Amino acid sequence: ELCECCGASERGGVCSMAPNNALGNPTAASLRAAAEGRPAKSPRRRRASGGSQPDGVRVASSDGFGAGATSMIDRSEVAARGTGTAKRTPLDEFEAAARADGLVASELRSFWTCVMFLTRLPCPGWCDHHPGYLMRSMAHFPLIGALIGAWAAAFYDAAASLWPPLVAAAVSMAGTLWLTGCFHEDGLCDTLDGFGGGWTKSQILKIMRDSRNGSCAS
């Protein structure tokens, strides 16, 4: 059967794709097996309890986007944000499509995905935040990070020739804020909220998964 919400196959009446996972919610073991070019082992069946179904299909209580039982954000709110791509592609189909496109085309899309994720620079229209290409784009993080650093250094060097170092540092930071869209500062705010408002490790992680700014970040 095909799921009405995403078009993916259903097992035992349960949608096999998480609401916000365009790769079909693959496990760490299946991702490792795909990277090593070997078949993934079939998951062992479990007894029905809590988040399990009678036929062994697990139903996640939360997802990797900060929604569910371990988050302060309602799951439906995060699901409404979409998956970052217009097309849901199970892992096997994604890997096959990437190989069919060729190494150059695949790496080019991974590169532009990295640029789109880390900066506010305009990118080609055929590029999006597909989770598969986003994971592949991590290989380009050092390069894009170095370019962002060079951008900040150029702003500082130019400003330092006109104003004191403190003012030049502020100008350089303003340049990176524009280029990255406060990407790193947002992560710092989440960290401050987590450690400022959480008493236990689980509370800290729960607050840090919330994308909204709290009192400590403000």
XYZ file of N, CA, C and O in Angstrom:
872
model
N 0.834 -1.191 0.000
C 0.000 0.000 0.000
C 0.875 1.249 0.000
O 2.009 1.219 0.464
N 0.329 2.339 -0.482
C 1.042 3.611 -0.464
C 0.420 4.527 0.578
O -0.797 4.625 0.677
N 1.274 5.167 1.336
C 0.809 6.064 2.379
C 0.171 7.302 1.754
O 0.700 7.869 0.808
N -0.955 7.733 2.308
C -1.640 8.899 1.770
C -0.887 10.194 2.045
O -0.992 11.156 1.301
N -0.082 10.222 3.137
C 0.566 11.483 3.516
C 1.849 11.727 2.744
O 2.233 12.870 2.534
N 2.566 10.670 2.334
C 3.858 10.898 1.697
C 4.095 10.056 0.459
O 5.119 10.212 -0.196
N 3.206 9.113 0.156
C 3.389 8.294 -1.027
C 4.346 7.145 -0.831
O 4.631 6.402 -1.764
N 4.875 6.969 0.385
C 5.808 5.879 0.646
C 5.035 4.619 0.979
O 3.837 4.638 1.233
N 5.742 3.489 0.981
C 5.089 2.222 1.270
C 4.743 2.143 2.745
O 5.437 2.684 3.607
N 3.675 1.436 3.041
C 3.252 1.237 4.416
C 3.508 -0.207 4.803
O 3.418 -1.122 3.987
N 3.853 -0.390 6.082
C 4.033 -1.725 6.615
C 3.125 -1.875 7.817
O 3.257 -1.130 8.787
N 2.201 -2.797 7.725
C 1.300 -3.010 8.840
C 0.424 -1.822 9.133
O 0.042 -1.589 10.280
N 0.145 -1.000 8.103
C -0.703 0.154 8.309
C 0.005 1.346 8.895
O -0.604 2.341 9.221
N 1.351 1.260 9.039
C 2.126 2.345 9.620
C 3.002 2.957 8.551
O 3.697 2.253 7.822
N 2.969 4.272 8.419
C 3.804 4.964 7.443
C 5.267 4.729 7.775
O 5.689 4.914 8.918
N 6.042 4.289 6.799
C 7.450 3.966 7.041
C 8.355 5.172 6.980
O 9.557 5.044 7.130
N 7.794 6.371 6.731
C 8.614 7.575 6.666
C 8.194 8.540 7.756
O 7.016 8.782 7.976
N 9.170 9.076 8.483
C 8.879 10.042 9.533
C 8.355 11.332 8.908
O 8.668 11.628 7.759
N 7.568 12.121 9.635
C 6.980 13.337 9.065
C 7.997 14.295 8.483
O 7.730 14.964 7.513
N 9.182 14.378 9.089
C 10.162 15.349 8.633
C 11.431 14.688 8.115
O 12.500 15.268 8.210
N 11.327 13.488 7.596
C 12.520 12.821 7.106
C 12.333 12.434 5.654
O 11.608 11.504 5.338
N 12.995 13.141 4.755
C 12.847 12.887 3.328
C 13.622 11.665 2.872
O 13.538 11.274 1.717
N 14.392 11.052 3.758
C 15.147 9.850 3.402
C 14.475 8.583 3.903
O 15.018 7.490 3.755
N 13.303 8.689 4.529
C 12.607 7.501 4.982
C 13.017 7.033 6.351
O 12.853 5.871 6.689
N 13.597 7.915 7.188
C 13.979 7.590 8.557
C 14.897 6.382 8.640
O 14.613 5.417 9.341
N 16.034 6.387 7.925
C 16.948 5.239 7.983
C 17.653 5.167 9.330
O 17.883 6.185 9.984
N 18.021 3.955 9.761
C 18.753 3.798 11.006
C 20.229 4.052 10.765
O 20.705 4.089 9.623
N 20.979 4.219 11.854
C 22.419 4.436 11.738
C 23.093 3.228 11.085
O 24.031 3.362 10.294
N 22.595 2.033 11.391
C 23.170 0.826 10.812
C 22.963 0.777 9.298
O 23.865 0.383 8.545
N 21.778 1.183 8.835
C 21.519 1.164 7.394
C 22.330 2.217 6.661
O 22.793 1.997 5.544
N 22.543 3.378 7.296
C 23.387 4.406 6.691
C 24.828 3.928 6.575
O 25.500 4.145 5.569
N 25.313 3.254 7.628
C 26.677 2.740 7.605
C 26.826 1.661 6.543
O 27.825 1.609 5.822
N 25.822 0.802 6.440
C 25.879 -0.273 5.441
C 25.864 0.293 4.030
O 26.577 -0.189 3.145
N 25.066 1.353 3.798
C 25.019 1.969 2.474
C 26.340 2.621 2.117
O 26.802 2.550 0.970
N 26.985 3.244 3.111
C 28.268 3.894 2.857
C 29.364 2.871 2.551
O 30.273 3.133 1.766
N 29.258 1.691 3.172
C 30.264 0.653 2.966
C 29.925 -0.269 1.798
O 30.691 -1.175 1.476
N 28.780 -0.055 1.157
C 28.409 -0.836 -0.005
C 28.010 -2.262 0.290
O 28.239 -3.158 -0.522
N 27.434 -2.507 1.449
C 26.996 -3.860 1.800
C 25.526 -3.827 2.189
O 25.006 -2.781 2.595
N 24.818 -4.946 2.069
C 23.392 -4.966 2.406
C 23.182 -4.779 3.903
O 23.963 -5.281 4.728
N 22.141 -4.046 4.237
C 21.834 -3.814 5.655
C 21.135 -5.038 6.231
O 20.392 -5.739 5.558
N 21.393 -5.308 7.502
C 20.752 -6.425 8.174
C 19.300 -6.090 8.466
O 18.966 -4.948 8.762
N 18.453 -7.094 8.381
C 17.040 -6.887 8.681
C 16.878 -6.678 10.179
O 17.484 -7.397 10.981
N 16.090 -5.710 10.581
C 15.906 -5.473 12.022
C 15.160 -6.618 12.679
O 14.262 -7.218 12.102
N 15.575 -6.921 13.911
C 14.901 -7.989 14.642
C 13.524 -7.528 15.090
O 13.326 -6.384 15.463
N 12.585 -8.463 15.041
C 11.229 -8.131 15.439
C 11.160 -7.957 16.956
O 11.809 -8.660 17.710
N 10.365 -7.022 17.377
C 10.196 -6.751 18.791
C 8.748 -6.976 19.198
O 7.841 -6.897 18.400
N 8.611 -7.248 20.477
C 7.245 -7.392 20.990
C 6.562 -6.035 21.052
O 7.216 -5.012 21.247
N 5.252 -6.052 20.890
C 4.504 -4.793 20.912
C 4.531 -4.211 22.318
O 4.034 -4.809 23.262
N 5.156 -3.038 22.447
C 5.198 -2.342 23.729
C 5.572 -0.904 23.475
O 6.516 -0.625 22.759
N 4.876 0.036 24.094
C 5.226 1.450 23.964
C 5.188 1.904 22.536
O 4.164 2.040 21.916
N 6.409 2.135 21.966
C 6.494 2.676 20.624
C 6.622 1.628 19.560
O 7.126 1.904 18.486
N 6.237 0.360 19.802
C 6.375 -0.700 18.808
C 5.008 -1.164 18.345
O 4.009 -1.065 19.060
N 4.967 -1.715 17.150
C 3.756 -2.287 16.592
C 3.871 -3.803 16.651
O 4.966 -4.365 16.726
N 2.760 -4.534 16.588
C 2.801 -5.997 16.675
C 3.702 -6.634 15.636
O 4.274 -7.683 15.888
N 3.850 -6.048 14.442
C 4.663 -6.675 13.409
C 6.125 -6.248 13.482
O 6.903 -6.531 12.596
N 6.518 -5.560 14.541
C 7.913 -5.192 14.715
C 8.287 -3.838 14.168
O 9.438 -3.436 14.258
N 7.343 -3.101 13.600
C 7.630 -1.779 13.055
C 7.637 -0.773 14.191
O 6.654 -0.653 14.920
N 8.745 -0.072 14.351
C 8.847 0.913 15.412
C 8.205 2.232 14.990
O 8.330 2.645 13.855
N 7.547 2.874 15.926
C 6.952 4.183 15.696
C 7.681 5.174 16.583
O 7.638 5.065 17.809
N 8.394 6.122 15.977
C 9.192 7.061 16.746
C 8.299 8.006 17.531
O 7.271 8.464 17.050
N 8.722 8.298 18.770
C 8.007 9.269 19.589
C 8.541 10.669 19.375
O 7.983 11.635 19.874
N 9.649 10.785 18.642
C 10.227 12.087 18.325
C 11.066 11.929 17.072
O 11.306 10.818 16.605
N 11.503 13.048 16.492
C 12.346 12.965 15.311
C 13.575 13.838 15.485
O 13.755 14.489 16.514
N 14.442 13.838 14.485
C 15.695 14.559 14.578
C 15.579 16.050 14.368
O 16.589 16.745 14.372
N 14.384 16.546 14.201
C 14.175 17.964 13.984
C 13.700 18.665 15.248
O 13.262 19.794 15.218
N 13.791 17.977 16.388
C 13.430 18.611 17.643
C 11.956 18.567 17.964
O 11.449 19.424 18.677
N 11.241 17.579 17.451
C 9.813 17.486 17.742
C 9.503 16.152 18.389
O 10.153 15.162 18.125
N 8.504 16.121 19.233
C 8.067 14.879 19.824
C 8.142 14.895 21.333
O 8.094 15.942 21.979
N 8.304 13.708 21.897
C 8.241 13.557 23.347
C 9.399 14.234 24.063
O 9.297 14.565 25.241
N 10.532 14.436 23.390
C 11.710 15.009 24.043
C 11.872 16.491 23.740
O 12.926 17.052 23.973
N 10.847 17.131 23.227
C 10.976 18.526 22.819
C 9.896 19.388 23.434
O 8.858 18.908 23.874
N 10.171 20.697 23.472
C 9.184 21.659 23.943
C 8.293 22.126 22.808
O 7.346 22.880 23.024
N 8.605 21.709 21.568
C 7.821 22.098 20.403
C 6.880 20.972 20.031
O 7.264 19.803 20.022
N 5.650 21.297 19.726
C 4.689 20.292 19.314
C 5.111 19.668 17.996
O 5.600 20.345 17.101
N 4.922 18.352 17.861
C 5.347 17.628 16.659
C 4.654 18.162 15.405
O 5.269 18.262 14.339
N 3.386 18.522 15.513
C 2.659 19.023 14.351
C 3.233 20.344 13.863
O 3.229 20.632 12.659
N 3.749 21.157 14.793
C 4.339 22.441 14.411
C 5.593 22.242 13.575
O 5.806 22.926 12.574
N 6.438 21.293 13.984
C 7.656 21.021 13.227
C 7.337 20.340 11.906
O 7.954 20.616 10.877
N 6.344 19.444 11.915
C 5.972 18.755 10.687
C 5.483 19.743 9.633
O 5.689 19.541 8.431
N 4.852 20.832 10.083
C 4.338 21.825 9.145
C 5.460 22.595 8.454
O 5.237 23.233 7.425
N 6.664 22.545 8.997
C 7.782 23.260 8.388
C 8.304 22.564 7.138
O 9.047 23.156 6.375
N 7.938 21.321 6.945
C 8.387 20.603 5.758
C 9.693 19.859 5.991
O 10.230 19.825 7.098
N 10.195 19.264 4.928
C 11.399 18.438 5.014
C 12.622 19.105 4.423
O 13.701 18.536 4.445
N 12.474 20.293 3.863
C 13.601 20.945 3.215
C 13.701 20.623 1.743
O 14.552 21.152 1.035
N 12.828 19.753 1.257
C 12.831 19.379 -0.144
C 11.408 19.045 -0.580
O 10.584 18.639 0.241
N 11.128 19.224 -1.849
C 9.775 18.970 -2.347
C 9.519 17.491 -2.588
O 8.389 17.081 -2.773
N 10.570 16.674 -2.584
C 10.431 15.262 -2.915
C 10.999 14.398 -1.814
O 12.124 14.592 -1.376
N 10.203 13.445 -1.351
C 10.667 12.471 -0.361
C 11.309 11.294 -1.094
O 10.703 10.715 -1.993
N 12.517 10.948 -0.711
C 13.256 9.890 -1.388
C 13.801 8.913 -0.364
O 14.676 9.281 0.423
N 13.330 7.654 -0.325
C 13.937 6.667 0.569
C 15.433 6.541 0.304
O 15.913 6.823 -0.795
N 16.179 6.112 1.301
C 17.640 6.105 1.230
C 18.165 5.351 0.015
O 19.052 5.842 -0.696
N 17.637 4.158 -0.246
C 18.126 3.361 -1.373
C 17.924 4.085 -2.695
O 18.813 4.097 -3.548
N 16.758 4.699 -2.866
C 16.483 5.429 -4.098
C 17.364 6.667 -4.214
O 17.818 7.017 -5.306
N 17.625 7.326 -3.098
C 18.493 8.506 -3.121
C 19.906 8.133 -3.543
O 20.520 8.812 -4.370
N 20.440 7.057 -2.970
C 21.792 6.627 -3.321
C 21.868 6.243 -4.801
O 22.839 6.568 -5.486
N 20.843 5.563 -5.289
C 20.838 5.168 -6.695
C 20.755 6.387 -7.608
O 21.440 6.459 -8.640
N 19.936 7.364 -7.233
C 19.804 8.573 -8.044
C 21.097 9.378 -8.052
O 21.484 9.946 -9.080
N 21.778 9.434 -6.910
C 23.043 10.175 -6.837
C 24.104 9.534 -7.721
O 24.882 10.230 -8.392
N 24.134 8.201 -7.750
C 25.098 7.508 -8.623
C 24.747 7.712 -10.089
O 25.628 7.860 -10.936
N 23.446 7.741 -10.392
C 23.022 7.918 -11.779
C 23.348 9.325 -12.280
O 23.657 9.521 -13.461
N 23.292 10.314 -11.394
C 23.598 11.687 -11.799
C 25.075 11.890 -12.112
O 25.428 12.833 -12.823
N 25.919 11.033 -11.565
C 27.352 11.174 -11.789
C 28.035 11.891 -10.639
O 27.407 12.644 -9.889
N 29.333 11.667 -10.504
C 30.081 12.228 -9.391
C 30.107 13.748 -9.426
O 29.909 14.414 -8.401
N 30.342 14.322 -10.600
C 30.466 15.778 -10.705
C 29.152 16.466 -10.330
O 29.124 17.413 -9.526
N 28.040 15.989 -10.898
C 26.737 16.602 -10.621
C 26.352 16.439 -9.153
O 25.809 17.364 -8.532
N 26.644 15.257 -8.585
C 26.306 15.010 -7.195
C 27.106 15.908 -6.257
O 26.560 16.497 -5.325
N 28.411 16.038 -6.522
C 29.249 16.888 -5.677
C 28.908 18.359 -5.859
O 28.990 19.139 -4.906
N 28.510 18.742 -7.063
C 28.130 20.131 -7.302
C 26.886 20.488 -6.496
O 26.819 21.564 -5.877
N 25.929 19.584 -6.490
C 24.719 19.858 -5.699
C 25.046 19.844 -4.213
O 24.493 20.658 -3.452
N 25.933 18.957 -3.774
C 26.336 18.937 -2.367
C 27.015 20.246 -1.983
O 26.793 20.779 -0.892
N 27.840 20.774 -2.888
C 28.533 22.029 -2.612
C 27.542 23.177 -2.453
O 27.626 23.949 -1.493
N 26.593 23.290 -3.384
C 25.627 24.373 -3.303
C 24.682 24.197 -2.118
O 24.194 25.186 -1.548
N 24.411 22.946 -1.729
C 23.625 22.700 -0.526
C 24.355 23.226 0.694
O 23.751 23.808 1.605
N 25.664 23.047 0.718
C 26.484 23.558 1.813
C 26.447 25.081 1.849
O 26.297 25.689 2.917
N 26.570 25.707 0.681
C 26.516 27.169 0.606
C 25.157 27.673 1.089
O 25.059 28.644 1.855
N 24.079 27.009 0.674
C 22.735 27.412 1.072
C 22.527 27.251 2.567
O 21.864 28.076 3.217
N 23.111 26.199 3.158
C 22.901 25.904 4.569
C 23.691 26.846 5.471
O 23.191 27.277 6.519
N 24.914 27.204 5.084
C 25.799 27.974 5.955
C 25.773 29.481 5.694
O 26.254 30.246 6.525
N 25.240 29.903 4.555
C 25.261 31.328 4.224
C 23.898 31.785 3.716
O 22.979 30.981 3.553
N 23.807 33.082 3.425
C 22.594 33.666 2.852
C 22.780 33.979 1.373
O 21.955 34.674 0.774
N 23.846 33.485 0.784
C 24.124 33.777 -0.615
C 23.103 33.099 -1.516
O 22.648 31.984 -1.220
N 22.716 33.729 -2.617
C 21.768 33.102 -3.545
C 22.358 31.854 -4.179
O 23.534 31.821 -4.519
N 21.539 30.835 -4.321
C 21.976 29.552 -4.876
C 21.076 29.172 -6.053
O 19.987 29.715 -6.213
N 21.508 28.231 -6.888
C 20.690 27.802 -8.027
C 19.322 27.296 -7.589
O 19.158 26.753 -6.491
N 18.338 27.461 -8.444
C 16.985 27.065 -8.114
C 16.800 25.577 -7.936
O 15.862 25.141 -7.264
N 17.692 24.745 -8.531
C 17.534 23.301 -8.400
C 18.150 22.768 -7.108
O 18.136 21.560 -6.846
N 18.655 23.657 -6.274
C 19.263 23.248 -5.011
C 18.267 23.454 -3.876
O 17.516 24.425 -3.868
N 18.245 22.531 -2.906
C 17.377 22.666 -1.744
C 18.080 22.058 -0.532
O 19.271 21.769 -0.573
N 17.323 21.876 0.549
C 17.896 21.314 1.776
C 17.581 19.824 1.912
O 17.228 19.357 2.995
N 17.709 19.081 0.836
C 17.453 17.644 0.912
C 18.411 17.020 1.932
O 19.629 17.244 1.866
N 17.891 16.251 2.914
C 18.748 15.696 3.962
C 19.912 14.865 3.432
O 20.998 14.868 4.022
N 19.689 14.144 2.327
C 20.769 13.325 1.768
C 21.938 14.175 1.307
O 23.106 13.908 1.642
N 21.647 15.212 0.546
C 22.711 16.098 0.065
C 23.257 16.960 1.193
O 24.425 17.370 1.157
N 22.440 17.223 2.205
C 22.926 17.989 3.344
C 23.986 17.203 4.113
O 24.996 17.771 4.545
N 23.784 15.899 4.246
C 24.795 15.068 4.894
C 26.061 14.991 4.045
O 27.180 15.066 4.563
N 25.901 14.851 2.751
C 27.058 14.815 1.864
C 27.807 16.150 1.858
O 29.021 16.193 1.684
N 27.065 17.238 2.058
C 27.686 18.557 1.988
C 28.629 18.829 3.150
O 29.406 19.791 3.105
N 28.587 18.012 4.196
C 29.486 18.221 5.330
C 30.954 18.154 4.917
O 31.810 18.742 5.579
N 31.236 17.465 3.834
C 32.611 17.394 3.347
C 33.105 18.764 2.884
O 34.311 19.014 2.846
N 32.171 19.657 2.535
C 32.537 20.995 2.063
C 32.519 22.033 3.183
O 32.840 23.191 2.926
N 32.137 21.638 4.389
C 32.069 22.587 5.505
C 33.404 23.292 5.752
O 33.426 24.505 5.971
N 34.557 22.570 5.765
C 35.828 23.279 5.999
C 36.117 24.351 4.950
O 36.606 25.431 5.290
N 35.803 24.062 3.686
C 36.058 25.032 2.629
C 35.175 26.272 2.790
O 35.676 27.409 2.751
N 33.881 26.052 2.981
C 32.973 27.187 3.144
C 33.305 27.944 4.428
O 33.248 29.184 4.465
N 33.674 27.224 5.476
C 34.056 27.878 6.720
C 35.291 28.750 6.544
O 35.373 29.855 7.108
N 36.263 28.257 5.762
C 37.460 29.057 5.496
C 37.127 30.304 4.698
O 37.685 31.384 4.944
N 36.208 30.204 3.753
C 35.800 31.371 2.967
C 35.079 32.392 3.836
O 35.259 33.601 3.674
N 34.254 31.900 4.763
C 33.579 32.812 5.688
C 34.607 33.514 6.579
O 34.510 34.717 6.859
N 35.614 32.759 7.015
C 36.678 33.359 7.815
C 37.462 34.405 7.041
O 37.829 35.454 7.580
N 37.732 34.127 5.762
C 38.438 35.100 4.924
C 37.595 36.354 4.730
O 38.126 37.481 4.705
N 36.282 36.169 4.600
C 35.363 37.306 4.487
C 35.456 38.189 5.734
O 35.575 39.414 5.640
N 35.434 37.552 6.918
C 35.517 38.298 8.168
C 36.870 39.001 8.297
O 36.939 40.156 8.751
N 37.949 38.312 7.892
C 39.283 38.909 7.981
C 39.416 40.111 7.052
O 40.060 41.110 7.408
N 38.825 40.023 5.869
C 38.893 41.142 4.923
C 38.175 42.371 5.477
O 38.671 43.498 5.356
N 37.010 42.146 6.100
C 36.291 43.258 6.709
C 37.095 43.874 7.848
O 37.170 45.101 7.982
N 37.710 43.026 8.667
C 38.486 43.538 9.796
C 39.709 44.308 9.312
O 40.014 45.392 9.834
N 40.407 43.779 8.317
C 41.609 44.435 7.814
C 41.281 45.808 7.220
O 42.010 46.785 7.432
N 40.172 45.868 6.494
C 39.785 47.140 5.891
C 39.356 48.147 6.953
O 39.716 49.328 6.898
N 38.581 47.681 7.952
C 38.097 48.585 8.991
C 39.221 49.018 9.925
O 39.199 50.149 10.439
N 40.205 48.135 10.166
C 41.295 48.458 11.085
C 42.181 49.578 10.553
O 42.871 50.250 11.331
N 42.173 49.770 9.248
C 42.968 50.852 8.675
C 42.311 52.210 8.864
O 42.929 53.242 8.605
N 41.064 52.211 9.297
C 40.333 53.465 9.477
C 39.949 53.729 10.926
O 39.899 54.890 11.348
N 39.652 52.665 11.685
C 39.142 52.835 13.047
C 39.925 51.990 14.031
O 40.726 51.128 13.639
N 39.699 52.176 15.332
C 40.371 51.365 16.361
C 39.993 49.889 16.231
O 38.964 49.547 15.623
N 40.807 48.981 16.819
C 40.545 47.531 16.710
C 39.154 47.116 17.186
O 38.542 46.217 16.598
N 38.648 47.746 18.255
C 37.321 47.369 18.759
C 36.234 47.656 17.730
O 35.336 46.835 17.499
N 36.320 48.797 17.094
C 35.351 49.150 16.056
C 35.514 48.236 14.847
O 34.528 47.793 14.245
N 36.766 47.928 14.490
C 37.018 47.035 13.356
C 36.454 45.642 13.611
O 35.901 45.005 12.705
N 36.559 45.174 14.866
C 35.995 43.862 15.216
C 34.480 43.869 15.087
O 33.873 42.888 14.627
N 33.854 44.980 15.496
C 32.398 45.085 15.380
C 31.964 45.092 13.920
O 30.964 44.462 13.545
N 32.722 45.788 13.079
C 32.405 45.820 11.647
C 32.564 44.427 11.043
O 31.737 43.972 10.234
N 33.640 43.730 11.434
C 33.867 42.373 10.928
C 32.743 41.431 11.344
O 32.270 40.621 10.547
N 32.302 41.545 12.603
C 31.204 40.695 13.075
C 29.909 41.011 12.336
O 29.136 40.098 12.004
N 29.681 42.285 12.071
C 28.477 42.662 11.325
C 28.500 42.049 9.928
O 27.461 41.625 9.408
N 29.687 41.996 9.336
C 29.805 41.377 8.015
C 29.477 39.898 8.032
O 28.793 39.386 7.139
N 29.941 39.178 9.054
C 29.647 37.744 9.146
C 28.187 37.507 9.519
O 27.590 36.514 9.098
N 27.599 38.406 10.331
C 26.178 38.277 10.656
C 25.328 38.368 9.395
O 24.351 37.626 9.232
N 25.701 39.269 8.502
C 24.960 39.396 7.240
C 25.170 38.171 6.361
O 24.228 37.656 5.755
N 26.412 37.695 6.294
C 26.723 36.590 5.387
C 26.090 35.281 5.829
O 25.579 34.521 5.001
N 26.110 34.996 7.124
C 25.621 33.703 7.623
C 24.193 33.759 8.146
O 23.626 32.715 8.482
N 23.608 34.974 8.228
C 22.259 35.060 8.772
C 22.196 34.693 10.241
O 21.233 34.051 10.690
N 23.224 35.093 11.014
C 23.295 34.806 12.463
C 23.292 33.310 12.745
O 22.768 32.860 13.772
N 23.889 32.520 11.842
C 23.875 31.056 11.979
C 24.556 30.621 13.278
O 23.997 29.836 14.054
N 25.778 31.103 13.514
C 26.515 30.694 14.710
C 25.940 31.337 15.965
O 25.925 30.720 17.040
N 25.487 32.574 15.853
C 24.912 33.257 17.004
C 23.629 32.574 17.470
O 23.339 32.542 18.674
N 22.869 32.012 16.540
C 21.656 31.288 16.908
C 22.008 30.047 17.719
O 21.343 29.716 18.705
N 23.072 29.345 17.304
C 23.525 28.185 18.072
C 23.999 28.581 19.458
O 23.765 27.863 20.444
N 24.679 29.737 19.560
C 25.124 30.230 20.867
C 23.930 30.550 21.754
O 23.936 30.247 22.961
N 22.891 31.147 21.175
C 21.685 31.457 21.944
C 21.013 30.193 22.467
O 20.566 30.146 23.622
N 20.932 29.160 21.633
C 20.349 27.890 22.080
C 21.155 27.293 23.223
O 20.599 26.713 24.164
N 22.492 27.412 23.144
C 23.354 26.893 24.209
C 23.123 27.648 25.513
O 23.034 27.046 26.590
N 23.033 28.979 25.430
C 22.789 29.783 26.627
C 21.443 29.453 27.251
O 21.316 29.359 28.482
N 20.418 29.270 26.411
C 19.101 28.890 26.931
C 19.163 27.540 27.640
O 18.568 27.350 28.708
N 19.864 26.590 27.017
C 19.927 25.248 27.587
C 20.601 25.222 28.948
O 20.055 24.688 29.925
N 21.790 25.813 29.031
C 22.524 25.784 30.285
C 21.965 26.779 31.304
O 22.155 26.590 32.508
N 21.303 27.825 30.818
C 20.732 28.794 31.742
C 19.393 28.386 32.300
O 19.018 28.796 33.406
N 18.642 27.569 31.566
C 17.307 27.207 32.017
C 17.119 25.760 32.405
O 16.075 25.398 32.946
N 18.113 24.902 32.133
C 17.980 23.489 32.457
C 18.747 23.095 33.697
O 19.852 23.593 33.942
N 18.151 22.194 34.493
C 18.806 21.722 35.710
C 19.486 20.380 35.496
O 20.497 20.074 36.130
N 18.953 19.564 34.630
C 19.531 18.243 34.357
C 19.950 18.169 32.896
O 19.611 19.035 32.088
N 20.702 17.122 32.568
C 21.169 16.952 31.192
C 20.000 16.847 30.223
O 20.022 17.445 29.140
N 18.973 16.088 30.590
C 17.822 15.917 29.705
C 17.087 17.240 29.505
O 16.628 17.542 28.397
N 16.977 18.051 30.570
C 16.316 19.348 30.434
C 17.123 20.286 29.548
O 16.559 21.018 28.721
N 18.443 20.260 29.695
C 19.303 21.117 28.877
C 19.161 20.769 27.402
O 18.995 21.640 26.545
N 19.205 19.474 27.081
C 19.075 19.040 25.690
C 17.690 19.347 25.148
O 17.541 19.710 23.970
N 16.676 19.212 25.985
C 15.310 19.500 25.556
C 15.148 20.962 25.197
O 14.531 21.311 24.179
N 15.742 21.856 25.994
C 15.652 23.287 25.715
C 16.472 23.644 24.483
O 16.053 24.471 23.658
N 17.623 23.020 24.317
C 18.482 23.334 23.171
C 17.858 22.889 21.859
O 18.173 23.439 20.800
N 16.974 21.892 21.898
C 16.284 21.461 20.678
C 15.213 22.448 20.249
O 14.748 22.413 19.111
N 14.813 23.315 21.151
C 13.793 24.315 20.830
C 14.459 25.446 20.067
O 15.393 26.087 20.563
N 13.989 25.710 18.859
C 14.595 26.739 18.012
C 14.265 28.152 18.458
O 14.880 29.109 17.983
N 13.325 28.303 19.357
C 12.939 29.633 19.821
C 13.924 30.145 20.877
O 14.510 29.371 21.622
N 14.123 31.458 20.930
C 15.005 32.069 21.915
C 14.265 32.276 23.231
O 13.131 32.741 23.255
N 14.962 31.939 24.319
C 14.395 32.136 25.652
C 14.972 33.359 26.332
O 15.643 34.183 25.708
N 14.729 33.463 27.634
C 15.162 34.643 28.377
C 16.675 34.741 28.468
O 17.246 35.834 28.384
N 17.363 33.605 28.636
C 18.828 33.637 28.745
C 19.463 34.088 27.444
O 20.446 34.849 27.454
N 18.938 33.652 26.323
C 19.482 34.069 25.036
C 19.192 35.536 24.769
O 20.005 36.254 24.187
N 18.024 35.993 25.224
C 17.667 37.390 25.009
C 18.528 38.323 25.840
O 18.892 39.403 25.414
